[in-house]
Coordinates of N, CA and C in Angstrom, one line a residue:
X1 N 104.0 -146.0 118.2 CA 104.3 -147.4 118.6 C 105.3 -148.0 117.7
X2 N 105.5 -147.6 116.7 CA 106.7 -148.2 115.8 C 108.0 -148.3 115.9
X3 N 107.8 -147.0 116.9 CA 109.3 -147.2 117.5 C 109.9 -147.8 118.5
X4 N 109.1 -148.4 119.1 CA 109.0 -149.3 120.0 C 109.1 -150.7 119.4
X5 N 108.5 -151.0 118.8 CA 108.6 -152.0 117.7 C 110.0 -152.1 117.3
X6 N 110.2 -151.4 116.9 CA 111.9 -151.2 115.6 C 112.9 -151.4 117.0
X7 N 113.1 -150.9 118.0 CA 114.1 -151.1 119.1 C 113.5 -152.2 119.7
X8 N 112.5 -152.8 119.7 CA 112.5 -154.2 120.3 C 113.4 -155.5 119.5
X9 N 113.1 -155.2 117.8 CA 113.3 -156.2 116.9 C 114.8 -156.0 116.8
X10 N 115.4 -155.0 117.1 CA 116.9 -154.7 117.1 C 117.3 -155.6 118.6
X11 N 117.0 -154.7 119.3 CA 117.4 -155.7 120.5 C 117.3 -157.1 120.9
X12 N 116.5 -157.4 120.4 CA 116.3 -159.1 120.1 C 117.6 -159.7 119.0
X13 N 117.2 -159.4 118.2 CA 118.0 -159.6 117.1 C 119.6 -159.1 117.7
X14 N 119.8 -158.0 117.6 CA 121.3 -157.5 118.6 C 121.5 -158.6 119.2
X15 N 121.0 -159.4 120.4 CA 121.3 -160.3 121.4 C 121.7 -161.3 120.6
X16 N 120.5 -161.9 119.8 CA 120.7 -163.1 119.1 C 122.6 -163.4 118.7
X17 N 122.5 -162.2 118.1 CA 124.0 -162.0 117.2 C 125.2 -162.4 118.5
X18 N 124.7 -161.0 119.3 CA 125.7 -161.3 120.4 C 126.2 -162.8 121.1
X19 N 124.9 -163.2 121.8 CA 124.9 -164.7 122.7 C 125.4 -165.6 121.9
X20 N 124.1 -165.9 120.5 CA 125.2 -167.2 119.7 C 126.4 -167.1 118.8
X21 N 126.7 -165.8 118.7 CA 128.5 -165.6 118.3 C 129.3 -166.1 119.3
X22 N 129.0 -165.3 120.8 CA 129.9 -165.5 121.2 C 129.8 -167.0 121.5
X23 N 129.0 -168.0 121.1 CA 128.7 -169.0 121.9 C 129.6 -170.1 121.0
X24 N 129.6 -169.3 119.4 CA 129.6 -170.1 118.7 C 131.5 -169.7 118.7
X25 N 132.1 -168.9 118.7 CA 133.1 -168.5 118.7 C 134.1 -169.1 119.6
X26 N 133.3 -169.3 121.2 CA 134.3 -170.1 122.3 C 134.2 -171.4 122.2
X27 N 132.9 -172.3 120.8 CA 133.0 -173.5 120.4 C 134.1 -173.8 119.4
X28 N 134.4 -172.6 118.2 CA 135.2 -173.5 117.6 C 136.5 -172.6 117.3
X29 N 136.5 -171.6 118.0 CA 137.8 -170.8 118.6 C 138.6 -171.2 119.8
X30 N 137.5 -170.1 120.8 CA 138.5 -170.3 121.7 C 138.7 -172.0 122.3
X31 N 138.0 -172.8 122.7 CA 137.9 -174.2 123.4 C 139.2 -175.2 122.3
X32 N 138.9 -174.8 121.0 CA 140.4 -175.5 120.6 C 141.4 -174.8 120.8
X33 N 141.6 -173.7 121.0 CA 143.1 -172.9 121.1 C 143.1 -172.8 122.7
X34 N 142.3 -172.6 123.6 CA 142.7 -172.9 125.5 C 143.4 -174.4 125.3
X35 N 142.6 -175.5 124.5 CA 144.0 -176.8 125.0 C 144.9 -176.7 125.1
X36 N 145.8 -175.7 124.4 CA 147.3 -175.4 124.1 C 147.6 -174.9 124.9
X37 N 147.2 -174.5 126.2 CA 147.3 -174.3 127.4 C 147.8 -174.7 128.4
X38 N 148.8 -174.6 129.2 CA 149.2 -175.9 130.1 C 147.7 -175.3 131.2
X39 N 147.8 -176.1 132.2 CA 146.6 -176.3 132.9 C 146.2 -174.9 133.7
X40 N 147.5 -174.5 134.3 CA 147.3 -173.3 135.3 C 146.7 -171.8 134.3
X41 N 147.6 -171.7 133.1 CA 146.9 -170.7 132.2 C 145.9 -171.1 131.8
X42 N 145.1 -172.1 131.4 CA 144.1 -172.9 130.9 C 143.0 -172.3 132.2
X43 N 143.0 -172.6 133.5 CA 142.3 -172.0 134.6 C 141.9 -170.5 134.6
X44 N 143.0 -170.0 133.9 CA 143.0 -168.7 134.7 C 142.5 -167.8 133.3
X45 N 142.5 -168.2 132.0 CA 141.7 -167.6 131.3 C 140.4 -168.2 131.4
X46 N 140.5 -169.0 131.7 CA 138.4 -169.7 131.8 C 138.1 -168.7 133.0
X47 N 138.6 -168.7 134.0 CA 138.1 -167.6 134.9 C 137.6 -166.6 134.8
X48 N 138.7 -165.9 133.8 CA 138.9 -164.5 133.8 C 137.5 -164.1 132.2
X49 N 137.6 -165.1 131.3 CA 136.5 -165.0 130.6 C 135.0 -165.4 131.2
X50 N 134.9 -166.5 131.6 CA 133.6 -166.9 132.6 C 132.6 -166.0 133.5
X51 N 134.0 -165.3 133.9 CA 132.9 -163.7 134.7 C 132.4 -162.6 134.0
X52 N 133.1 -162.3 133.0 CA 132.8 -161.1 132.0 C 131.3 -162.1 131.4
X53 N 131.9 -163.5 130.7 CA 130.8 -163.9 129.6 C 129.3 -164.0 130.5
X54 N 129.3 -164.4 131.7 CA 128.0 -164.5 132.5 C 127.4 -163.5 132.1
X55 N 128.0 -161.7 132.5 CA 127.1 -160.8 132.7 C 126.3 -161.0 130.9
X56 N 126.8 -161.1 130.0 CA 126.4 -161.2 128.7 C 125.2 -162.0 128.9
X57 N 125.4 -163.3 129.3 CA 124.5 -164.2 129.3 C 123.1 -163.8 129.9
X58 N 123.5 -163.4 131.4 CA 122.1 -163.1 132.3 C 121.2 -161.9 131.5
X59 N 122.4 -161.1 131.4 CA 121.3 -159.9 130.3 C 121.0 -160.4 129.3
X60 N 121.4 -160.9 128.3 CA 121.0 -161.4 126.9 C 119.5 -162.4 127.2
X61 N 119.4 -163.3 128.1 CA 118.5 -164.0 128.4 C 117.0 -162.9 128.6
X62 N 117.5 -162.2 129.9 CA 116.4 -161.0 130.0 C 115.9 -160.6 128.9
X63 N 117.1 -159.8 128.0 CA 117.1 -159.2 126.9 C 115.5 -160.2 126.3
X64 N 116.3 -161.3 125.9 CA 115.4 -162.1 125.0 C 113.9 -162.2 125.4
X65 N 113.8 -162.2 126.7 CA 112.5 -162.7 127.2 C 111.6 -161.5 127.1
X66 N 112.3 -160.1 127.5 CA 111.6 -159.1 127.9 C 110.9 -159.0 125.6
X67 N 112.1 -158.7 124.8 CA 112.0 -158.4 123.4 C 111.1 -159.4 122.8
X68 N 111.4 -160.4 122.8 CA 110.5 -161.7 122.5 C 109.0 -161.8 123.1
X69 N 109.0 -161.3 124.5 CA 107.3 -161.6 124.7 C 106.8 -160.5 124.4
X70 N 107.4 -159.1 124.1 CA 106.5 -158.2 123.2 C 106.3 -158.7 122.3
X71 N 107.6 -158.4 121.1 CA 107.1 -159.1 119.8 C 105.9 -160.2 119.3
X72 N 106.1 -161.3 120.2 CA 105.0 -162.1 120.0 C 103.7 -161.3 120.4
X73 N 103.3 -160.3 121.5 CA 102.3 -159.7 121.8 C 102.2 -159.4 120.7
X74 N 102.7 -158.5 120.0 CA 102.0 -157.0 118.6 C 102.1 -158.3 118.0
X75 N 102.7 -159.5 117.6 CA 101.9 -160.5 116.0 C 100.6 -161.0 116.6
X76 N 100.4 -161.4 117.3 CA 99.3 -162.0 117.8 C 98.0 -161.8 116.9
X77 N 97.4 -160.9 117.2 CA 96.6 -159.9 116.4 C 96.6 -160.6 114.7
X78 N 98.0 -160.2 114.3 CA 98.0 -160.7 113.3 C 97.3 -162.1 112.5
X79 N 98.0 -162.8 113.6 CA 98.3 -164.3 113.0 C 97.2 -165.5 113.7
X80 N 95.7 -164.5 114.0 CA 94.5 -165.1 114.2 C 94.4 -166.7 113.4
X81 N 94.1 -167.6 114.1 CA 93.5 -168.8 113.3 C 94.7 -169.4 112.5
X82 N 95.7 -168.5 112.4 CA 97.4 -169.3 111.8 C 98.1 -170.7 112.6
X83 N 97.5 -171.2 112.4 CA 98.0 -172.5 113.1 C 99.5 -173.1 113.1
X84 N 99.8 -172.7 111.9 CA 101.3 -173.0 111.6 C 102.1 -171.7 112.3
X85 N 101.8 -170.8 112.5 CA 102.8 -169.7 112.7 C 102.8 -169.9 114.6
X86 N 101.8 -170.0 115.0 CA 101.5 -171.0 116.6 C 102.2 -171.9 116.9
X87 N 102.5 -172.8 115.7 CA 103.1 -173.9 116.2 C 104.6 -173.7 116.2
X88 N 104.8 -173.0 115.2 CA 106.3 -172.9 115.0 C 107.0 -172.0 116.2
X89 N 106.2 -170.7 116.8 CA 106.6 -169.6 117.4 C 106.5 -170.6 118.3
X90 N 105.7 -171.3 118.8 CA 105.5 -172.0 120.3 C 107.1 -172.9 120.3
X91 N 107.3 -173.7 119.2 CA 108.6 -174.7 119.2 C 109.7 -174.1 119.3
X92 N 109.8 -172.7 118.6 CA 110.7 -171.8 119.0 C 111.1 -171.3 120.6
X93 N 109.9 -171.2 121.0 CA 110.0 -170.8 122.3 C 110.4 -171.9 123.2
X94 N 109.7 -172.8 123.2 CA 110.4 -174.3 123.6 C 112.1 -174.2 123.6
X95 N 112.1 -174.2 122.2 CA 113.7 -174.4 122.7 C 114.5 -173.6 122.6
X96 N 114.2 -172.5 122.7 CA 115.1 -171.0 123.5 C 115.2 -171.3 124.7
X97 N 114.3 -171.9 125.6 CA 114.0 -172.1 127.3 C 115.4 -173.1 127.2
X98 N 115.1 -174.2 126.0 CA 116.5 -175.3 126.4 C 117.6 -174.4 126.4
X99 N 118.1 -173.9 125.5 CA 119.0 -173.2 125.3 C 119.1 -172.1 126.1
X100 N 118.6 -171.6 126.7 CA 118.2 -170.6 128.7 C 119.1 -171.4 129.6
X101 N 118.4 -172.6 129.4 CA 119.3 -173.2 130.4 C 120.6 -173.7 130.3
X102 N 120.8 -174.5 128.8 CA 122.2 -174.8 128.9 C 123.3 -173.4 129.1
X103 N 123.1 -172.1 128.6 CA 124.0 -171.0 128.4 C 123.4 -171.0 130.1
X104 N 123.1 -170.7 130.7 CA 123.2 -170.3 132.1 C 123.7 -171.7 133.1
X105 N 123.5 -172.8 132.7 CA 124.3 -173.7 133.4 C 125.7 -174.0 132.7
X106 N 126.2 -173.5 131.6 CA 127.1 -172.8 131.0 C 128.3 -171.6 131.8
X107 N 127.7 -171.1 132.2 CA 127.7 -170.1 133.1 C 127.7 -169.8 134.7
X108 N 127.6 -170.7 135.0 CA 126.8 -171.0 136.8 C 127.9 -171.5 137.4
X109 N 127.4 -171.8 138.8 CA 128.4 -172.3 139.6 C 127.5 -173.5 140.4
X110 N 126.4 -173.8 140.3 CA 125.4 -174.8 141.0 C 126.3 -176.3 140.4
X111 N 126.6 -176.8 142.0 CA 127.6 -178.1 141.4 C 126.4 -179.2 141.1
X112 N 125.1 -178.9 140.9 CA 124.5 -179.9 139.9 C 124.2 -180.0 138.9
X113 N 125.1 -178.8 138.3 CA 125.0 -179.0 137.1 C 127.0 -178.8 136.6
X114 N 127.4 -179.3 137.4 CA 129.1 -179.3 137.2 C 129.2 -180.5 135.9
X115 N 128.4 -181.0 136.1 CA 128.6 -182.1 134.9 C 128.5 -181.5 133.4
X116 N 127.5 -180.3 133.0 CA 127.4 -180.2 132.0 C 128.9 -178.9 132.1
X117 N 129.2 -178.5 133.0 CA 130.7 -177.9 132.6 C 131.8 -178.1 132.2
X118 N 131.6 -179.3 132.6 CA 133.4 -180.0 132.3 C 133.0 -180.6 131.4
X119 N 131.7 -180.9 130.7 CA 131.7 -181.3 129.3 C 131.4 -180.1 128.4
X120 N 131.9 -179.0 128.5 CA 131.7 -177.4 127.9 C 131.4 -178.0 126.1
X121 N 132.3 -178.7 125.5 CA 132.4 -178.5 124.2 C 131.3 -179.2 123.6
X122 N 130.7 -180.4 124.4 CA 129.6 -180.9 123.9 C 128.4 -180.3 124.0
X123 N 128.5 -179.4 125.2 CA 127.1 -178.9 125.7 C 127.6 -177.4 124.9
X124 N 128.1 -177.1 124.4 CA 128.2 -175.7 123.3 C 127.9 -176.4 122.0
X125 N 128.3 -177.5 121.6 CA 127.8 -177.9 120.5 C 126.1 -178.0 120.2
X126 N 125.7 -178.4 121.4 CA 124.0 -178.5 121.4 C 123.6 -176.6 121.5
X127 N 124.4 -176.2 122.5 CA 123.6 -174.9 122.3 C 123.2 -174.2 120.8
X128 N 124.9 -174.3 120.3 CA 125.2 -173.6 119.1 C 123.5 -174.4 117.9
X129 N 123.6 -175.7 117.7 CA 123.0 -176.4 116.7 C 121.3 -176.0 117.5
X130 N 120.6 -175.7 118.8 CA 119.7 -175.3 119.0 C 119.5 -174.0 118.4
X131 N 120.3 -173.5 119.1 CA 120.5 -171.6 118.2 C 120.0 -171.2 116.9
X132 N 120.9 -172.5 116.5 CA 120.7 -172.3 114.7 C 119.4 -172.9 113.9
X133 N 118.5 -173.8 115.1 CA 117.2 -174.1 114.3 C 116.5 -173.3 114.9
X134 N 116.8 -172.2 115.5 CA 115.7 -170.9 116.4 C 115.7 -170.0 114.9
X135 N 117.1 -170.2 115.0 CA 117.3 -168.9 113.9 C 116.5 -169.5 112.3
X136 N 116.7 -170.7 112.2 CA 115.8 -171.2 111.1 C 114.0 -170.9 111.2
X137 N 113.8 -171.4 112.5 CA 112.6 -171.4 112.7 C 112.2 -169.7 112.4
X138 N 112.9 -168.9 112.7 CA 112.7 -167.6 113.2 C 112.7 -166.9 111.9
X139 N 113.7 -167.2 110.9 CA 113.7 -167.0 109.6 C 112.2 -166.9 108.8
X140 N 112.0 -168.6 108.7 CA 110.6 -169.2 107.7 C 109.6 -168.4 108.5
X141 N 109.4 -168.1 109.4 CA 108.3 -167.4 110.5 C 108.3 -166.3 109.6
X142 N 109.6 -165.1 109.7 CA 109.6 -164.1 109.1 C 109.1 -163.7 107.8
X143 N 109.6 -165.1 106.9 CA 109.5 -165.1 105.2 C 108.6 -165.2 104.9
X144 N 107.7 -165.8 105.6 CA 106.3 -166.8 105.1 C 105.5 -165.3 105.0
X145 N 105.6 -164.6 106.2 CA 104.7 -163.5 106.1 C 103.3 -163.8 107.0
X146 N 101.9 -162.9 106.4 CA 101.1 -163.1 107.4 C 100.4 -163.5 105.9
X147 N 99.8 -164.9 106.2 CA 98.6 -165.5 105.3 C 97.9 -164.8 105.3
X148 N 96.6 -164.7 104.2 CA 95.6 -163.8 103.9 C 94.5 -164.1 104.8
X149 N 93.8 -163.3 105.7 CA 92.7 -164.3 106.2 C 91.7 -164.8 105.3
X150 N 90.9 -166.0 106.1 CA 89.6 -166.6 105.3 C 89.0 -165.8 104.3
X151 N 88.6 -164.2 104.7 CA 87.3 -163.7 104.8 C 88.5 -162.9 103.2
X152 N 89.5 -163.0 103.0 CA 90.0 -162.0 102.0 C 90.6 -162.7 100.6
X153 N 90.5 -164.6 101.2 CA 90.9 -165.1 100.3 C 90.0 -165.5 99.1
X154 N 90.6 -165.1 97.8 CA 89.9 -165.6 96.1 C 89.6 -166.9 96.5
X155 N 88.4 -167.6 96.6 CA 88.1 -168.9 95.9 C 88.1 -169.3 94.4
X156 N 88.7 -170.3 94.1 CA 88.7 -170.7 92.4 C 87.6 -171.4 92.3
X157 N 87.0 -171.3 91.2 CA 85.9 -171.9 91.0 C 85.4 -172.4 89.3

């Protein structure tokens, strides 16, 4: 089973790298260097990037969901009666779903969400700064470790 484990935590992690680089890259790369664009080349690379970046996105989402609801399955076990590690993994999950949707209404063609398109650079700025308190949350989750249970902890006396 460990190795199932090891190719989950990679592929999760793999994606992570992937989606919010690239996310973070067309925030403070490419979207300042397309202005210098006159309008028609400005079109036709958002195009021509937009279709390639989607497939990234829809898989990477999958990716996440399928790698992430294992993961949290095998800690489970673990992190009995952990209240803090519950709350944190749950707030994490929370706002992955936000960030689900802005990269896929990022992505989309549904004209109800045309609004958050043509505002691309503010709505990457929220993804990217979501991203980065996943990755925080995701971090302290990892470092903290698994507390000792009740039944194994020294009382001082």
């Amino acid at each position: 089973m460990w190795i199932v484990d090891v190719l989950s935590r990679v592929v999760h992690v793999g994606t992570a790298i992937t989606l919010i680089g690239g996310s973070a890259f067309m925030l403070f790369v490419l979207l300042p260097a397309a202005k210098q664009l006159s309008d028609e080349a400005h079109d036709q690379l958002a195009a021509a990037i937009g279709s390639r970046w989607k497939r990234f996105v829809h898989i990477g989402i999958l990716l996440f969901l399928v790698s992430g609801f294992y993961n949290y399955m095998r800690a489970i076990p673990l992190h009995r009666g952990d209240g803090l590690y519950h709350a944190m993994v749950g707030t994490k999950i929370l706002v992955a779903l936000v960030v689900f949707f802005l990269a896929a209404a990022l992505v989309g063609r549904s004209e109800k969400l045309a609004a958050i398109r043509s505002n691309r650079g503010k709505w990457l700025k929220v993804l990217v700064l979501l991203a980065a308190i996943i990755v925080a949350i995701s971090g302290f989750v990892k470092v903290r470790g698994i507390p000792a249970s009740p039944s194994t902890q020294v009382t001082s006396q």
